Amino acid sequence: MSVVILGIESSCDDTSAAIVRDGILLSNVIASQQVHEEYGGVVPELASRAHQQNIVPVVDAAIKRAGIDRSELSAIAFTRGPGLIGSLLVGTSFAKGLSLGLRIPIIDVNHLHGHVLAHFVRQQPDDRVPEFPYLCLLISGGNSQLIMVRGYNDMEILGRTIDDAAGEAFDKCAKVMGLPYPGGPHIDRLAAEGDPKRFKFARPHITGLDYSFSGLKTSFLYTLRDGLRANPDFIEENKADLAASLQSTIIAILLDKLEKAVKQTGVRTVAIGGGVSANSGVRAAVADFCQQYGIEAFIPERKFTTDNAAMVAIAGYFKYLDKQFCPYDLAPYARVEI
């Protein structure tokens, strides 16, 4: 009998629902919220209200596009955290209500686990997936982590950011440059036109495998301050070079720790995940790094890098096989270790 999982993702500002049958993705629907752009960041209250408006039509569309009837669902997987509490409450409450109505179990999913396991989202039965163990570089708006993945539910954090994450560095620096939110994609676009060696920004010297991006951000701000003092049009005239130099520095910081982790662990497979793994420079740099060291690289399709329910559904599928269901009294959480 087939195992059909409905995945629901509502951790931040994207409402998403996906259907997975026996590990194969049948549909993945995402409703993005444009309302936050004018505020330069996600407004939690507005995000929660938008989730309430979007979740019913998004889930309905996912089921219809999958070509199934809701009676075929085996379980409902939902993102329990980390994320914005109000947003998570919408997804959690909907999943509980629907499961009671259909009399099927619910499965809570750690959002970060979903990003790590996104590589197991197969669109065709013969799609390539990583073999355990592998090293995952998880880089998103709020997290930068190096994770040893030994199994679907066996993950160990080897290194993490001690302050800002890589995605925060991109977005915050983009904001002071006057770029729209989210800033990461705009930095990526401009970097392709700029000189990555034009500006020198601070790189941290943190022992071990932990990351730090606050010093880079401060160095970037000082460069803008000094430039604007000499020339009021400094940012406008140097946007591409600033973006290219910023992106190059962030990539160098990420790869420095990745190289150390590969040497320490001896792993032969590296994967990346999270929103920043959509960045063109990061993708190219990781691919080149893996080719240089003769190790296998897993770089996800861009549609599986940002918040999406496909990764929640596949994580829920593996928990379903192990009968790891959750009770109805579990509440969502804002922060947690992986």
Coordinates of C-alpha atoms in Angstrom, one line a residue:
M1 CA 0.0 0.0 0.0
S2 CA 1.4 3.4 -1.0
V3 CA 2.4 6.0 1.7
V4 CA 1.1 9.4 0.8
I5 CA 2.3 12.4 2.9
L6 CA 0.9 15.9 2.8
G7 CA 3.6 18.4 3.9
I8 CA 2.8 21.8 5.2
E9 CA 5.4 24.6 5.6
S10 CA 4.6 27.9 7.3
S11 CA 7.7 28.9 9.3
C12 CA 8.2 32.4 7.9
D13 CA 6.6 34.2 4.9
D14 CA 5.9 31.4 2.4
T15 CA 2.8 29.2 2.7
S16 CA 3.5 25.9 1.0
A17 CA 2.0 22.5 0.7
A18 CA 3.3 19.4 -1.1
I19 CA 2.4 15.8 -1.7
V20 CA 4.8 12.9 -1.7
R21 CA 3.9 9.3 -2.6
D22 CA 6.4 6.6 -1.6
G23 CA 9.2 9.2 -1.6
I24 CA 8.3 10.7 -5.0
L25 CA 7.1 14.3 -5.2
L26 CA 3.7 14.7 -6.9
S27 CA 3.2 18.4 -6.2
N28 CA 4.7 21.4 -4.5
V29 CA 2.7 24.6 -4.2
I30 CA 4.1 27.9 -2.7
A31 CA 2.4 31.2 -2.1
S32 CA 4.8 34.0 -1.4
Q33 CA 4.0 37.1 0.5
Q34 CA 5.0 40.4 -1.3
V35 CA 3.6 42.6 1.4
H36 CA 6.9 42.6 3.3
E37 CA 8.9 44.2 0.6
E38 CA 8.0 47.8 1.5
Y39 CA 9.1 47.2 5.1
G40 CA 12.5 45.8 4.3
G41 CA 11.9 42.6 6.2
V42 CA 9.3 40.1 7.4
V43 CA 6.6 41.6 9.6
P44 CA 5.4 38.7 11.8
E45 CA 1.8 39.8 12.2
L46 CA 1.3 40.4 8.5
A47 CA 2.9 37.0 7.8
S48 CA 0.5 35.2 10.1
R49 CA -2.5 36.9 8.5
A50 CA -1.3 36.0 5.1
H51 CA -0.8 32.3 6.1
Q52 CA -4.4 32.2 7.3
Q53 CA -5.6 33.5 3.9
N54 CA -3.3 31.2 1.9
I55 CA -3.2 27.9 3.6
V56 CA -6.6 26.4 2.5
P57 CA -6.2 27.2 -1.2
V58 CA -2.6 26.2 -1.2
V59 CA -3.3 22.8 0.4
D60 CA -6.3 22.3 -2.0
A61 CA -4.1 23.1 -5.0
A62 CA -1.4 20.7 -3.8
I63 CA -3.9 17.8 -3.5
K64 CA -5.5 18.6 -6.9
R65 CA -2.1 18.9 -8.7
A66 CA -1.0 15.6 -7.3
G67 CA -4.1 14.0 -8.8
I68 CA -5.2 12.3 -5.6
D69 CA -8.1 12.4 -3.2
R70 CA -7.6 13.5 0.3
S71 CA -8.9 10.1 1.5
E72 CA -5.6 8.7 0.1
L73 CA -3.4 10.6 2.6
S74 CA -1.5 8.5 5.0
A75 CA -0.4 11.3 7.3
I76 CA 0.2 15.1 7.5
A77 CA 3.7 16.4 8.1
F78 CA 4.0 20.0 9.3
T79 CA 6.8 22.4 10.2
R80 CA 6.8 22.7 14.0
G81 CA 9.8 25.0 14.2
P82 CA 12.0 26.9 14.3
G83 CA 10.4 30.0 12.8
L84 CA 7.9 32.7 13.6
I85 CA 5.5 31.5 16.3
G86 CA 2.5 33.2 14.7
S87 CA 3.2 31.7 11.3
L88 CA 4.0 28.3 12.7
L89 CA 0.7 28.3 14.7
V90 CA -1.3 28.6 11.5
G91 CA 0.3 25.6 9.9
T92 CA 0.3 23.6 13.1
S93 CA -3.3 24.2 13.8
F94 CA -4.4 23.5 10.3
A95 CA -2.5 20.2 10.3
K96 CA -4.0 19.1 13.6
G97 CA -7.6 20.0 12.4
L98 CA -7.2 18.3 9.1
S99 CA -5.8 15.1 10.7
L100 CA -8.7 14.9 13.1
G101 CA -11.1 15.3 10.3
L102 CA -9.4 12.6 8.1
R103 CA -8.5 10.4 11.1
I104 CA -4.8 10.2 10.1
P105 CA -1.7 10.9 12.1
I106 CA 0.4 14.0 12.2
I107 CA 4.2 14.3 12.0
D108 CA 6.2 17.2 13.3
V109 CA 9.2 18.2 11.3
N110 CA 12.2 20.3 12.3
H111 CA 12.5 23.0 9.6
L112 CA 16.3 22.7 9.5
H113 CA 16.0 18.9 9.1
G114 CA 13.9 19.6 6.1
H115 CA 16.6 21.7 4.4
V116 CA 19.2 19.0 5.1
L117 CA 16.9 16.3 3.7
A118 CA 15.8 18.3 0.6
H119 CA 18.3 16.3 -1.4
F120 CA 16.0 13.2 -1.0
V121 CA 13.1 14.9 -2.7
R122 CA 12.9 12.7 -5.9
Q123 CA 10.8 13.8 -8.8
Q124 CA 11.6 10.6 -10.7
P125 CA 12.3 7.2 -9.1
D126 CA 15.9 7.1 -10.5
D127 CA 16.9 10.6 -9.2
R128 CA 20.3 10.7 -7.5
V129 CA 20.3 11.1 -3.7
P130 CA 23.2 11.3 -1.3
E131 CA 24.6 8.2 0.5
F132 CA 25.3 8.4 4.3
P133 CA 27.3 9.8 5.8
Y134 CA 27.6 13.2 4.1
L135 CA 28.5 16.7 5.1
C136 CA 25.8 19.4 4.7
L137 CA 26.6 23.1 4.6
L138 CA 23.2 24.6 5.7
I139 CA 23.1 28.3 4.8
S140 CA 20.0 30.3 5.2
G141 CA 18.7 33.6 6.4
G142 CA 19.0 32.7 10.1
N143 CA 21.3 29.7 10.1
S144 CA 24.8 28.8 9.0
Q145 CA 25.8 25.3 10.1
L146 CA 28.1 22.5 9.1
I147 CA 26.3 19.2 9.8
M148 CA 27.4 15.6 9.7
V149 CA 24.5 13.6 8.4
R150 CA 24.8 9.9 9.3
G151 CA 21.1 9.1 8.7
Y152 CA 17.6 10.6 8.3
N153 CA 17.4 11.2 12.0
D154 CA 21.1 11.1 12.9
M155 CA 22.6 14.5 12.5
E156 CA 25.4 16.3 14.4
I157 CA 26.3 20.0 14.2
L158 CA 30.1 20.3 13.7
G159 CA 30.0 24.1 13.4
R160 CA 27.6 27.0 13.6
T161 CA 27.5 30.8 13.4
I162 CA 28.2 32.5 16.6
D163 CA 26.4 35.7 15.5
D164 CA 24.9 36.6 12.1
A165 CA 24.2 34.0 9.5
A166 CA 25.4 34.2 5.9
G167 CA 21.9 35.1 4.7
E168 CA 21.6 37.9 7.3
A169 CA 25.0 39.3 6.1
F170 CA 23.7 39.4 2.6
D171 CA 20.3 41.0 3.5
K172 CA 21.6 43.5 6.0
C173 CA 24.4 44.7 3.7
A174 CA 21.9 44.9 0.8
K175 CA 19.5 47.0 2.9
V176 CA 22.1 49.7 3.7
M177 CA 22.9 49.8 -0.1
G178 CA 19.3 50.6 -0.7
L179 CA 18.4 47.3 -2.4
P180 CA 14.9 45.8 -2.1
Y181 CA 14.1 43.0 0.3
P182 CA 15.1 40.2 0.2
G183 CA 18.6 41.5 -0.6
G184 CA 20.4 38.3 -1.3
P185 CA 19.1 37.8 -4.9
H186 CA 19.9 41.4 -5.7
I187 CA 23.5 41.0 -4.4
D188 CA 23.8 37.9 -6.5
R189 CA 22.6 39.7 -9.7
L190 CA 24.9 42.7 -9.2
A191 CA 27.9 40.5 -8.3
A192 CA 27.9 39.0 -11.7
E193 CA 28.7 42.5 -13.1
G194 CA 31.3 43.6 -10.5
D195 CA 34.9 43.1 -9.6
P196 CA 35.2 40.8 -6.5
K197 CA 38.7 42.1 -5.8
R198 CA 37.8 45.8 -5.7
F199 CA 37.1 46.0 -2.0
K200 CA 38.6 44.2 0.9
F201 CA 36.3 43.3 3.8
A202 CA 37.3 41.7 7.2
R203 CA 37.4 38.0 7.5
P204 CA 37.0 36.4 10.9
H205 CA 39.6 34.2 12.6
I206 CA 37.3 31.9 14.6
T207 CA 38.9 28.6 15.9
G208 CA 37.3 25.3 15.0
L209 CA 34.4 25.0 12.6
D210 CA 32.2 27.9 13.9
Y211 CA 31.3 30.8 11.7
S212 CA 31.1 34.6 12.2
F213 CA 29.8 37.2 9.9
S214 CA 29.3 40.2 12.2
G215 CA 32.8 41.5 11.6
L216 CA 32.3 41.3 7.8
K217 CA 29.1 43.3 8.2
T218 CA 30.8 46.0 10.3
S219 CA 33.7 46.2 7.8
F220 CA 31.2 46.6 5.0
L221 CA 29.4 49.5 6.8
Y222 CA 32.7 51.3 7.4
T223 CA 33.6 51.0 3.8
L224 CA 30.3 52.6 2.9
R225 CA 30.7 55.3 5.5
D226 CA 34.1 56.3 4.3
G227 CA 33.1 56.2 0.7
L228 CA 30.0 58.4 1.2
R229 CA 32.1 60.9 3.1
A230 CA 34.2 61.4 0.0
N231 CA 31.5 60.9 -2.6
P232 CA 27.7 61.1 -2.0
D233 CA 27.2 58.9 -5.0
F234 CA 29.7 56.3 -3.8
I235 CA 27.1 53.4 -3.4
E236 CA 25.4 54.1 -6.7
E237 CA 28.6 54.2 -8.6
N238 CA 30.1 51.1 -7.0
K239 CA 27.1 48.8 -6.4
A240 CA 28.3 46.0 -8.6
D241 CA 31.8 46.0 -7.2
L242 CA 30.5 46.2 -3.6
A243 CA 28.2 43.3 -4.2
A244 CA 30.9 41.2 -5.9
S245 CA 33.4 41.8 -3.1
L246 CA 30.8 41.1 -0.4
Q247 CA 29.7 37.9 -2.1
S248 CA 33.3 36.8 -2.7
T249 CA 34.2 37.3 1.0
I250 CA 31.1 35.4 2.3
I251 CA 32.0 32.5 0.0
A252 CA 35.6 32.5 1.2
I253 CA 34.4 32.3 4.8
L254 CA 32.0 29.5 4.1
L255 CA 34.5 27.4 2.1
D256 CA 37.3 27.9 4.6
K257 CA 35.3 26.0 7.2
L258 CA 34.0 23.5 4.7
E259 CA 37.5 22.6 3.7
K260 CA 38.5 22.1 7.3
A261 CA 35.4 20.0 8.0
V262 CA 36.1 17.8 4.9
K263 CA 39.7 17.2 6.1
Q264 CA 38.7 16.5 9.7
T265 CA 35.9 14.0 8.8
G266 CA 37.2 12.4 5.6
V267 CA 33.7 12.5 4.1
R268 CA 33.5 12.0 0.3
T269 CA 30.1 13.7 -0.2
V270 CA 29.2 17.3 0.4
A271 CA 25.7 18.8 0.1
I272 CA 24.4 22.4 0.5
G273 CA 21.0 23.5 1.6
G274 CA 19.0 26.6 2.7
G275 CA 18.1 29.8 0.9
V276 CA 21.7 31.0 0.4
S277 CA 22.4 27.8 -1.5
A278 CA 20.4 29.4 -4.4
N279 CA 23.2 32.0 -4.7
S280 CA 25.0 31.5 -8.1
G281 CA 28.5 32.3 -6.6
V282 CA 28.0 29.8 -3.7
R283 CA 26.8 27.1 -6.0
A284 CA 29.7 27.5 -8.4
A285 CA 32.2 27.7 -5.6
V286 CA 31.0 24.5 -3.9
A287 CA 30.9 22.7 -7.2
D288 CA 34.5 23.7 -7.9
F289 CA 35.6 22.9 -4.4
C290 CA 34.2 19.3 -4.7
Q291 CA 35.7 18.8 -8.1
Q292 CA 39.1 20.0 -6.8
Y293 CA 39.0 17.5 -3.9
G294 CA 37.4 14.7 -5.9
I295 CA 34.3 14.4 -3.8
E296 CA 30.7 14.1 -4.8
A297 CA 28.6 17.3 -4.7
F298 CA 24.8 17.7 -4.2
I299 CA 23.5 21.1 -5.1
P300 CA 19.7 21.3 -4.9
E301 CA 17.5 22.8 -7.6
R302 CA 16.7 26.4 -6.7
K303 CA 13.0 25.6 -6.1
F304 CA 14.1 23.3 -3.2
T305 CA 16.5 25.8 -1.6
T306 CA 14.0 28.3 -0.2
D307 CA 11.2 27.4 2.3
N308 CA 9.0 24.8 0.6
A309 CA 6.8 21.9 1.7
A310 CA 8.5 19.3 -0.4
M311 CA 11.3 19.1 2.1
V312 CA 8.8 18.9 4.9
A313 CA 6.9 16.1 3.2
I314 CA 10.0 14.0 2.5
A315 CA 11.2 14.4 6.1
G316 CA 7.8 13.4 7.3
Y317 CA 7.8 10.4 4.9
F318 CA 11.0 9.0 6.6
K319 CA 9.5 9.6 10.1
Y320 CA 6.3 7.9 8.9
L321 CA 8.3 4.8 8.0
D322 CA 9.7 4.7 11.5
K323 CA 6.2 5.4 13.0
Q324 CA 7.4 8.7 14.6
F325 CA 4.0 10.4 15.0
C326 CA 3.4 13.2 17.3
P327 CA 0.6 14.0 19.9
Y328 CA -1.9 16.8 19.4
D329 CA -0.7 18.7 22.4
L330 CA 2.7 19.6 20.9
A331 CA 3.2 23.3 20.5
P332 CA 5.4 25.0 17.8
Y333 CA 8.7 26.5 18.9
A334 CA 10.7 29.5 17.7
R335 CA 14.3 28.3 18.2
V336 CA 15.9 24.9 18.6
E337 CA 19.2 23.2 17.8
I338 CA 19.1 20.8 14.9

